[in-house]
Tab-separated table of C-alpha atoms and ligand atoms in Angstrom:
chain	number	residue	atom	x	y	z
X	1	MET	CA	-50.835	176.227	140.203
X	2	THR	CA	-52.497	175.868	136.931
X	3	ARG	CA	-54.607	173.106	135.757
X	4	GLU	CA	-51.685	171.936	133.554
X	5	ASP	CA	-49.775	171.164	136.603
X	6	ASP	CA	-52.213	168.354	137.340
X	7	ARG	CA	-52.148	167.194	133.562
X	8	HIS	CA	-48.422	166.840	133.335
X	9	GLY	CA	-47.884	166.096	137.089
X	10	GLU	CA	-45.525	162.968	136.562
X	11	LEU	CA	-43.506	164.901	133.984
X	12	ARG	CA	-43.155	167.871	136.020
X	13	LYS	CA	-42.331	165.908	139.140
X	14	GLY	CA	-39.522	164.020	137.193
X	15	VAL	CA	-37.778	167.312	135.995
X	16	ARG	CA	-38.320	168.798	139.208
X	17	ASP	CA	-36.463	165.897	141.180
X	18	LEU	CA	-33.707	166.224	138.743
X	19	CYS	CA	-33.550	170.102	139.122
X	20	ALA	CA	-33.451	169.771	142.979
X	21	ALA	CA	-30.026	168.595	142.504
X	22	PHE	CA	-28.997	171.741	140.824
X	23	PRO	CA	-30.441	174.553	143.049
X	24	PRO	CA	-29.976	178.136	142.118
X	25	GLU	CA	-26.746	178.167	143.951
X	26	TYR	CA	-25.400	175.890	141.191
X	27	PHE	CA	-26.528	178.251	138.406
X	28	ARG	CA	-25.103	181.352	140.440
X	29	GLU	CA	-21.743	179.810	140.638
X	30	VAL	CA	-21.689	179.082	136.867
X	31	ASP	CA	-22.981	182.587	136.147
X	32	ALA	CA	-20.209	184.112	138.319
X	33	ARG	CA	-17.388	182.226	136.406
X	34	ARG	CA	-19.271	182.724	133.057
X	35	GLY	CA	-19.277	178.969	132.677
X	36	TYR	CA	-21.562	176.317	131.124
X	37	PRO	CA	-23.720	174.118	133.300
X	38	ASP	CA	-21.835	170.892	131.953
X	39	ALA	CA	-23.027	168.697	135.043
X	40	PHE	CA	-26.652	169.939	134.656
X	41	VAL	CA	-26.847	169.345	130.948
X	42	ASP	CA	-25.256	166.032	131.350
X	43	ALA	CA	-27.805	164.876	133.995
X	44	LEU	CA	-30.564	166.192	131.762
X	45	THR	CA	-29.230	164.447	128.817
X	46	LYS	CA	-28.681	161.090	130.633
X	47	ALA	CA	-32.129	161.212	132.096
X	48	GLY	CA	-33.363	161.518	128.442
X	49	TRP	CA	-35.260	164.790	128.847
X	50	LEU	CA	-33.284	166.406	126.023
X	51	ALA	CA	-34.522	163.505	123.674
X	52	ALA	CA	-38.169	164.191	124.440
X	53	LEU	CA	-39.192	165.105	120.890
X	54	ILE	CA	-37.301	162.149	119.363
X	55	PRO	CA	-39.615	159.467	118.344
X	56	ALA	CA	-39.558	156.080	120.267
X	57	GLU	CA	-38.439	154.194	116.996
X	58	TYR	CA	-34.979	156.293	117.195
X	59	GLY	CA	-34.491	155.745	120.879
X	60	GLY	CA	-36.179	158.998	122.246
X	61	SER	CA	-39.620	159.499	124.094
X	62	GLY	CA	-41.682	160.520	121.273
X	63	LEU	CA	-43.242	163.501	123.347
X	64	GLY	CA	-44.670	166.779	121.857
X	65	VAL	CA	-43.749	170.431	121.762
X	66	THR	CA	-46.115	170.618	124.712
X	67	GLU	CA	-43.986	168.317	126.945
X	68	ALA	CA	-40.672	169.746	125.725
X	69	SER	CA	-42.032	173.109	126.848
X	70	ILE	CA	-42.927	171.831	130.188
X	71	ILE	CA	-39.483	170.435	130.604
X	72	MET	CA	-37.818	173.722	129.739
X	73	GLU	CA	-40.393	175.698	132.060
X	74	GLU	CA	-39.474	173.572	135.163
X	75	ILE	CA	-35.703	174.324	134.647
X	76	ASN	CA	-36.579	177.942	134.877
X	77	ARG	CA	-39.143	177.814	137.449
X	78	ALA	CA	-36.490	175.943	139.608
X	79	GLY	CA	-33.988	178.960	139.303
X	80	GLY	CA	-32.020	177.619	136.552
X	81	ASN	CA	-31.591	178.667	132.980
X	82	ALA	CA	-32.856	176.485	130.091
X	83	GLY	CA	-31.219	178.845	127.560
X	84	ALA	CA	-28.006	176.557	127.946
X	85	CYS	CA	-29.891	173.737	126.411
X	86	HIS	CA	-33.151	174.639	124.892
X	87	GLY	CA	-31.684	174.669	121.332
X	88	GLN	CA	-31.918	170.801	121.057
X	89	MET	CA	-35.720	170.942	121.704
X	90	TYR	CA	-36.551	173.351	118.859
X	91	ASN	CA	-33.965	172.346	116.341
X	92	MET	CA	-35.178	168.876	116.737
X	93	GLY	CA	-38.619	169.843	115.251
X	94	THR	CA	-36.779	171.046	111.983
X	95	LEU	CA	-34.912	167.876	111.558
X	96	LEU	CA	-38.026	165.669	112.490
X	97	ARG	CA	-40.429	167.681	110.045
X	98	HIS	CA	-38.088	168.166	107.267
X	99	GLY	CA	-35.179	166.000	107.473
X	100	SER	CA	-34.888	162.833	105.187
X	101	ALA	CA	-35.185	159.179	106.549
X	102	GLU	CA	-31.272	158.899	106.048
X	103	GLN	CA	-30.751	161.891	108.077
X	104	LYS	CA	-32.921	160.848	110.854
X	105	ALA	CA	-31.689	157.428	111.033
X	106	ARG	CA	-27.887	158.716	111.094
X	107	TYR	CA	-28.349	161.390	113.661
X	108	LEU	CA	-31.398	160.838	115.836
X	109	PRO	CA	-30.336	157.584	117.732
X	110	ALA	CA	-27.035	159.080	118.455
X	111	ILE	CA	-28.818	162.332	119.789
X	112	ALA	CA	-31.067	160.263	121.627
X	113	ARG	CA	-28.150	158.156	123.276
X	114	GLY	CA	-26.490	161.599	124.202
X	115	GLU	CA	-23.496	161.110	122.009
X	116	LEU	CA	-24.361	164.022	119.707
X	117	ARG	CA	-25.799	167.350	120.377
X	118	LEU	CA	-28.055	169.479	118.076
X	119	GLN	CA	-27.970	172.678	120.243
X	120	SER	CA	-27.259	175.416	117.525
X	121	MET	CA	-29.057	177.263	114.750
X	122	GLY	CA	-27.306	179.827	112.649
X	123	VAL	CA	-29.848	182.323	111.169
X	124	THR	CA	-28.908	185.961	112.379
X	125	GLU	CA	-26.410	188.082	110.256
X	126	PRO	CA	-24.850	191.318	111.197
X	127	THR	CA	-26.161	193.431	108.262
X	128	ALA	CA	-29.507	191.747	108.009
X	129	GLY	CA	-30.619	191.655	111.541
X	130	THR	CA	-34.377	190.660	111.767
X	131	ASP	CA	-34.812	190.953	108.152
X	132	THR	CA	-33.817	187.419	107.564
X	133	THR	CA	-34.558	187.183	103.862
X	134	ALA	CA	-31.719	189.803	103.364
X	135	ILE	CA	-29.103	187.435	104.668
X	136	ARG	CA	-25.853	187.404	102.664
X	137	THR	CA	-24.269	184.023	103.528
X	138	THR	CA	-24.189	181.872	100.438
X	139	ALA	CA	-23.978	177.995	99.906
X	140	GLN	CA	-22.876	177.278	96.419
X	141	ARG	CA	-23.423	173.650	94.899
X	142	ARG	CA	-19.945	172.252	93.512
X	143	GLY	CA	-20.462	168.595	92.610
X	144	ASP	CA	-21.337	166.674	95.835
X	145	ARG	CA	-20.692	169.677	98.174
X	146	TYR	CA	-21.995	172.959	99.010
X	147	VAL	CA	-19.309	175.650	99.571
X	148	VAL	CA	-20.348	178.347	102.328
X	149	ASN	CA	-19.254	181.861	102.792
X	150	GLY	CA	-20.382	184.612	104.913
X	151	GLN	CA	-20.912	185.590	108.477
X	152	LYS	CA	-23.401	185.029	111.211
X	153	VAL	CA	-23.730	186.883	114.628
X	154	TRP	CA	-25.316	185.782	117.914
X	155	ILE	CA	-25.078	182.103	117.336
X	156	SER	CA	-25.484	180.264	120.502
X	157	ARG	CA	-24.068	177.011	122.141
X	158	VAL	CA	-21.713	176.532	119.227
X	159	GLN	CA	-19.036	175.512	121.536
X	160	HIS	CA	-21.474	173.006	123.371
X	161	SER	CA	-22.882	171.408	120.253
X	162	ASP	CA	-21.903	169.007	117.574
X	163	LEU	CA	-24.325	170.052	115.104
X	164	MET	CA	-25.773	173.210	113.910
X	165	ILE	CA	-28.600	173.959	111.532
X	166	LEU	CA	-27.433	176.613	109.133
X	167	LEU	CA	-29.500	179.042	106.920
X	168	ALA	CA	-27.788	180.320	103.833
X	169	ARG	CA	-28.617	181.660	100.437
X	170	THR	CA	-28.475	179.161	97.696
X	171	THR	CA	-30.058	181.334	94.908
X	172	PRO	CA	-29.195	184.984	94.693
X	173	ALA	CA	-32.203	187.188	95.935
X	174	GLY	CA	-32.266	188.804	92.645
X	175	GLU	CA	-32.712	185.583	90.792
X	176	ALA	CA	-35.298	183.968	93.103
X	177	ARG	CA	-38.987	184.225	92.472
X	178	LYS	CA	-39.304	185.797	95.936
X	179	ARG	CA	-36.851	186.984	98.396
X	180	SER	CA	-38.041	184.315	100.729
X	181	GLU	CA	-37.202	181.602	98.224
X	182	GLY	CA	-33.917	180.536	97.368
X	183	LEU	CA	-32.761	179.963	100.922
X	184	SER	CA	-31.812	176.469	102.335
X	185	ILE	CA	-30.800	174.783	105.423
X	186	PHE	CA	-27.934	172.439	106.025
X	187	LEU	CA	-26.951	170.348	108.990
X	188	VAL	CA	-23.315	171.347	109.752
X	189	ASP	CA	-21.125	169.001	111.555
X	190	LEU	CA	-19.240	171.352	113.947
X	191	ARG	CA	-16.641	168.868	114.777
X	192	GLU	CA	-15.461	168.975	111.189
X	193	ALA	CA	-16.366	172.528	110.288
X	194	ILE	CA	-14.576	174.584	113.033
X	195	GLY	CA	-11.032	175.452	111.842
X	196	HIS	CA	-11.887	174.106	108.326
X	197	GLY	CA	-13.631	177.055	106.705
X	198	MET	CA	-15.400	178.151	109.777
X	199	GLU	CA	-14.184	180.125	112.585
X	200	VAL	CA	-16.003	180.947	116.120
X	201	ARG	CA	-15.410	184.157	118.028
X	202	PRO	CA	-17.260	184.269	121.442
X	203	ILE	CA	-19.242	187.467	122.194
X	204	ALA	CA	-19.086	188.503	125.949
X	205	ASN	CA	-22.651	189.675	126.926
X	206	MET	CA	-24.986	190.680	129.678
X	207	VAL	CA	-26.446	187.172	130.385
X	208	ASN	CA	-24.124	183.992	130.876
X	209	HIS	CA	-25.173	182.668	127.386
X	210	GLU	CA	-22.505	181.188	125.095
X	211	THR	CA	-23.086	183.043	121.775
X	212	ASN	CA	-20.693	183.620	119.090
X	213	GLU	CA	-19.743	185.171	115.840
X	214	LEU	CA	-19.259	182.776	113.030
X	215	PHE	CA	-17.179	183.489	109.970
X	216	PHE	CA	-17.205	181.126	106.801
X	217	ASP	CA	-14.466	181.212	104.300
X	218	GLY	CA	-15.019	178.174	101.731
X	219	LEU	CA	-16.491	175.827	104.271
X	220	GLU	CA	-17.452	172.601	102.537
X	221	ILE	CA	-20.571	170.757	103.393
X	222	PRO	CA	-21.459	167.318	101.992
X	223	ALA	CA	-24.503	167.925	99.687
X	224	GLU	CA	-26.383	165.095	101.661
X	225	ASN	CA	-26.586	167.545	104.641
X	226	LEU	CA	-29.028	169.859	102.877
X	227	ILE	CA	-32.264	169.546	104.770
X	228	GLY	CA	-35.405	169.207	102.739
X	229	GLU	CA	-35.612	170.897	99.154
X	230	GLU	CA	-33.024	173.295	97.951
X	231	GLY	CA	-34.644	176.787	98.240
X	232	ARG	CA	-37.244	176.188	100.654
X	233	GLY	CA	-35.241	176.662	103.832
X	234	PHE	CA	-36.973	179.929	104.791
X	235	ARG	CA	-40.437	178.037	105.149
X	236	TYR	CA	-38.688	175.293	107.215
X	237	ILE	CA	-37.104	177.525	109.532
X	238	LEU	CA	-40.170	179.353	110.261
X	239	ASP	CA	-41.698	176.171	111.299
X	240	GLY	CA	-38.774	175.701	113.706
X	241	LEU	CA	-39.188	179.258	114.965
X	242	ASN	CA	-42.714	178.623	116.005
X	243	ALA	CA	-41.510	175.634	118.028
X	244	GLU	CA	-38.792	178.039	119.511
X	245	ARG	CA	-41.299	180.843	120.446
X	246	ALA	CA	-43.566	178.308	122.121
X	247	ILE	CA	-40.663	176.804	124.159
X	248	ILE	CA	-39.342	179.995	125.026
X	249	ALA	CA	-42.645	181.386	126.179
X	250	ALA	CA	-42.544	178.440	128.546
X	251	GLU	CA	-39.344	179.338	129.935
X	252	CYS	CA	-40.470	182.897	130.530
X	253	ILE	CA	-43.616	181.353	132.339
X	254	GLY	CA	-41.176	179.394	134.544
X	255	ASP	CA	-39.022	182.605	135.218
X	256	GLY	CA	-42.371	184.365	136.142
X	257	TYR	CA	-43.649	181.896	138.692
X	258	TRP	CA	-40.015	181.685	140.195
X	259	PHE	CA	-40.092	185.623	140.622
X	260	ILE	CA	-43.487	185.703	141.918
X	261	ASP	CA	-42.867	182.824	144.385
X	262	LYS	CA	-39.625	184.454	145.487
X	263	VAL	CA	-41.086	187.917	146.000
X	264	THR	CA	-44.280	186.890	147.776
X	265	ARG	CA	-42.287	184.788	150.225
X	266	TYR	CA	-40.008	187.777	150.811
X	267	ALA	CA	-42.872	190.192	150.998
X	268	ARG	CA	-44.526	188.184	153.821
X	269	GLU	CA	-41.384	188.053	155.706
X	270	ARG	CA	-39.658	191.403	155.526
X	271	VAL	CA	-40.975	193.746	158.041
X	272	VAL	CA	-40.572	197.390	157.732
X	273	PHE	CA	-42.577	200.183	159.521
X	274	GLY	CA	-43.626	197.512	161.882
X	275	ARG	CA	-45.576	195.265	159.408
X	276	PRO	CA	-44.764	192.949	156.431
X	277	ILE	CA	-44.124	194.910	153.158
X	278	GLY	CA	-46.578	192.555	151.415
X	279	GLN	CA	-49.440	194.183	153.583
X	280	ASN	CA	-49.067	197.407	151.411
X	281	GLN	CA	-51.297	197.744	148.277
X	282	GLY	CA	-48.384	199.444	146.612
X	283	VAL	CA	-46.218	196.294	146.926
X	284	GLN	CA	-49.260	193.733	146.260
X	285	PHE	CA	-50.730	195.235	143.248
X	286	PRO	CA	-47.676	194.960	140.792
X	287	ILE	CA	-47.033	191.348	142.039
X	288	ALA	CA	-50.875	190.546	141.565
X	289	GLU	CA	-50.966	192.281	138.103
X	290	ALA	CA	-47.769	190.100	136.999
X	291	HIS	CA	-49.356	186.960	138.226
X	292	ILE	CA	-52.611	187.618	136.318
X	293	GLU	CA	-50.635	188.328	133.130
X	294	LEU	CA	-48.553	185.179	133.594
X	295	GLU	CA	-51.621	183.086	134.003
X	296	ALA	CA	-53.043	184.404	130.838
X	297	ALA	CA	-50.008	184.037	128.949
X	298	ASN	CA	-49.697	180.394	130.047
X	299	LEU	CA	-52.875	179.719	128.371
X	300	MET	CA	-51.741	181.172	125.020
X	301	ARG	CA	-48.631	179.073	125.470
X	302	PHE	CA	-50.491	176.009	125.826
X	303	GLU	CA	-52.639	176.771	122.793
X	304	ALA	CA	-49.587	177.381	120.708
X	305	CYS	CA	-48.047	174.088	121.796
X	306	ARG	CA	-51.286	172.368	121.254
X	307	ARG	CA	-51.705	173.620	117.541
X	308	PHE	CA	-47.923	172.857	116.743
X	309	ASP	CA	-48.380	169.304	117.973
X	310	ALA	CA	-51.639	168.878	115.979
X	311	GLY	CA	-49.809	169.976	112.943
X	312	GLU	CA	-52.297	173.122	112.836
X	313	PRO	CA	-51.062	176.624	111.790
X	314	CYS	CA	-49.620	178.202	114.926
X	315	GLY	CA	-47.637	181.192	113.765
X	316	ALA	CA	-50.048	183.793	115.467
X	317	GLN	CA	-50.294	181.854	118.886
X	318	ALA	CA	-46.597	181.046	118.968
X	319	ASN	CA	-45.682	184.764	118.624
X	320	MET	CA	-48.498	185.945	120.764
X	321	ALA	CA	-47.479	183.445	123.498
X	322	LYS	CA	-43.857	184.697	123.365
X	323	TYR	CA	-44.798	188.246	123.481
X	324	LEU	CA	-47.397	187.973	126.463
X	325	ALA	CA	-44.942	185.548	128.401
X	326	ALA	CA	-41.971	187.658	128.000
X	327	LYS	CA	-43.779	190.700	129.048
X	328	ALA	CA	-45.133	189.088	132.042
X	329	SER	CA	-41.926	187.441	133.297
X	330	TRP	CA	-40.245	190.829	132.835
X	331	GLU	CA	-43.002	192.477	134.808
X	332	ALA	CA	-42.431	189.730	137.424
X	333	ALA	CA	-38.851	190.391	137.327
X	334	ASN	CA	-39.297	194.087	138.014
X	335	ALA	CA	-41.670	193.595	140.964
X	336	CYS	CA	-39.291	190.969	142.530
X	337	LEU	CA	-36.256	193.224	142.114
X	338	GLN	CA	-38.037	196.246	143.311
X	339	PHE	CA	-39.626	194.680	146.426
X	340	HIS	CA	-36.300	192.931	147.335
X	341	GLY	CA	-35.042	196.601	147.872
X	342	GLY	CA	-31.219	196.549	147.936
X	343	PHE	CA	-31.112	192.792	148.418
X	344	GLY	CA	-32.333	192.365	144.793
X	345	PHE	CA	-29.049	193.620	143.633
X	346	ALA	CA	-27.079	190.998	145.758
X	347	ALA	CA	-25.956	188.013	143.759
X	348	ASP	CA	-26.766	185.767	146.632
X	349	TYR	CA	-30.401	186.393	146.149
X	350	ASP	CA	-30.455	185.006	142.467
X	351	VAL	CA	-32.921	187.838	141.496
X	352	GLU	CA	-30.590	189.946	139.712
X	353	ARG	CA	-29.253	186.845	137.614
X	354	LYS	CA	-32.885	185.708	136.889
X	355	PHE	CA	-33.684	189.518	136.000
X	356	ARG	CA	-30.943	189.640	133.463
X	357	GLU	CA	-31.895	186.290	131.921
X	358	THR	CA	-35.433	186.898	131.467
X	359	ARG	CA	-34.701	190.413	130.007
X	360	LEU	CA	-33.004	188.821	127.086
X	361	TYR	CA	-36.530	187.450	125.801
X	362	GLN	CA	-37.910	190.942	124.900
X	363	VAL	CA	-35.339	191.034	122.116
X	364	ALA	CA	-34.352	187.377	121.105
X	365	PRO	CA	-35.446	185.298	119.489
X	366	ILE	CA	-37.506	187.825	117.990
X	367	SER	CA	-38.028	191.418	119.230
X	368	THR	CA	-41.541	192.506	120.630
X	369	ASN	CA	-41.935	195.067	118.077
X	370	LEU	CA	-41.554	192.537	115.258
X	371	ILE	CA	-44.294	190.384	117.032
X	372	LEU	CA	-46.697	193.230	117.040
X	373	ALA	CA	-45.710	194.025	113.277
X	374	TYR	CA	-46.508	190.329	112.453
X	375	VAL	CA	-49.824	190.261	114.292
X	376	ALA	CA	-50.944	193.724	112.667
X	377	GLU	CA	-50.059	192.146	109.220
X	378	HIS	CA	-51.061	188.548	109.399
X	379	VAL	CA	-53.729	188.640	112.043
X	380	LEU	CA	-55.245	191.951	111.386
X	381	GLY	CA	-54.799	192.264	107.698
X	382	LEU	CA	-53.066	195.710	108.002
X	383	PRO	CA	-50.510	196.708	105.561
X	384	ARG	CA	-46.921	195.398	105.847
X	385	SER	CA	-44.987	197.869	107.940
X	386	TYR	CA	-41.398	196.378	107.382
L	401	FAD	C1	-27.927	186.372	123.660
L	401	FAD	C2	-28.566	186.134	122.278
L	401	FAD	C3	-28.544	184.949	121.686
L	401	FAD	C4	-29.026	184.766	120.448
L	401	FAD	N1	-28.905	183.492	119.867
L	401	FAD	C5	-29.381	183.172	118.312
L	401	FAD	C6	-29.075	182.060	117.870
L	401	FAD	O1	-28.689	180.999	118.541
L	401	FAD	N2	-29.269	181.892	116.479
L	401	FAD	C7	-29.541	183.069	115.797
L	401	FAD	O2	-29.740	182.933	114.508
L	401	FAD	N3	-29.971	184.158	116.311
L	401	FAD	C8	-29.654	184.521	117.709
L	401	FAD	N4	-29.788	185.660	118.428
L	401	FAD	C9	-30.189	186.801	117.429
L	401	FAD	C10	-31.500	187.178	117.806
L	401	FAD	O3	-32.604	186.581	117.335
L	401	FAD	C11	-31.601	188.571	117.118
L	401	FAD	O4	-30.795	189.527	118.124
L	401	FAD	C12	-32.964	189.189	117.286
L	401	FAD	O5	-33.693	188.624	116.248
L	401	FAD	C13	-33.011	190.747	116.911
L	401	FAD	O6	-31.996	190.991	115.704
L	401	FAD	P1	-31.012	192.256	115.626
L	401	FAD	O7	-30.286	191.902	116.879
L	401	FAD	O8	-30.376	192.097	114.489
L	401	FAD	O9	-31.773	193.452	115.771
L	401	FAD	P2	-32.173	194.442	114.657
L	401	FAD	O10	-32.916	193.710	113.446
L	401	FAD	O11	-31.162	195.226	114.408
L	401	FAD	O12	-33.289	195.294	115.366
L	401	FAD	C14	-32.958	196.105	116.585
L	401	FAD	C15	-34.277	196.720	117.164
L	401	FAD	O13	-34.880	197.472	116.433
L	401	FAD	C16	-36.286	197.417	116.450
L	401	FAD	N5	-36.942	196.988	114.888
L	401	FAD	C17	-36.364	196.615	113.883
L	401	FAD	N6	-36.947	196.366	112.900
L	401	FAD	C18	-38.216	197.027	113.167
L	401	FAD	C19	-39.536	197.208	112.590
L	401	FAD	N7	-39.652	196.807	111.225
L	401	FAD	N8	-40.335	197.853	113.244
L	401	FAD	C20	-40.219	198.085	114.518
L	401	FAD	N9	-39.003	197.881	115.235
L	401	FAD	C21	-37.931	197.366	114.658
L	401	FAD	C22	-36.573	196.213	117.388
L	401	FAD	O14	-37.125	196.581	118.564
L	401	FAD	C23	-35.186	195.558	117.488
L	401	FAD	O15	-35.198	194.849	118.635
L	401	FAD	C24	-29.388	185.805	119.753
L	401	FAD	C25	-29.414	187.105	120.208
L	401	FAD	C26	-28.947	187.255	121.626
L	401	FAD	C27	-28.821	188.688	122.077
């Protein structure tokens, strides 16, 4: 338990009480059938937790990314997988900070009431990969509409969302002053888009994570769905990505505590060679090490959240928090699997499922190598390597 447990005790208790009705067995069953945790996400929505960031004037609870991250952390800490619904938290930040008054009035109350879901963000493309400014999807202005052509990959929760934030090039890279300019973001109404210029092809993957290839062929978006100013979308999306990194760091922290609780309990009870396996230093030390790293990562996560909520620059902290937390949760996962022996591989123990789930965060939403390259360049002033 960290000091943060006391500071946010009531919030944590509320989410824990809700999660108690959706134990690991629930997520195990959903994972086995590669389904979506509809009942869980409905309950979370009805309780208002997914509207945490929406200001009170629009019907939400007006909380910050700190509190949003705690909600997501508690889901993973209880043995669930917040990946099914975390999109609404970090996408909300983009709409709140850069959306117009009309856009907020139009969408936020309905999202707060649970009638609309804002769970998807379409950035990654097959050819550009991590090199986001090299994306090829274009949005061309034609009168009162933009016409979108191109392709995206790994776009999550599209089948469980009504709205998607889409990044597309509005000025060709060669004509923009910088490659990071000439990109814009749009709110796409998926209910109108799918089948009318946008096709969705699901990708079967290692985790039970609904993610897709998207194909755009003349998709028309009303011009009023442009978020912020045309050409400045890359800057807006980076802001959202900082919130995403801080929130996913919190999910990794939740995973890490789950693994450590699970393995310490098991190591106390499992007797081999006439004594608990947890009495061996070879077993204790990797668990203790993961715990120490998790606690340190947690401090960086709260610093990233604090800065984001205070409107201070937080790129370095959000990236470092995501790096540390994803690494610590992965080490905790490895120790948990290892010391469960053969039982770690049995689906009934939930370890192998959580192991797969937490592994994702070494790669997405940004790979560890790219975080190291960011810190080298932007924090340490070394020459750009990419
Ligand atoms: C399950 C899942 C869900 C996702 N959901 C979304 C989503 O909802 N929306 C969205 O937009 N994207 C999503 N993504 C995409 C995700 O953000 C990307 O997969 C991730 O950013 C890495 O991009 P890439 O896969 O193209 O890897 P690449 O860019 O091809 O890189 C591959 C690997 O090469 C290494 N590498 C690349 N460049 C460098 C360099 N310069 N220096 C050192 N190492 C380097 C890294 O280790 C990297 O992991 C999702 C991905 C997955 C797997």
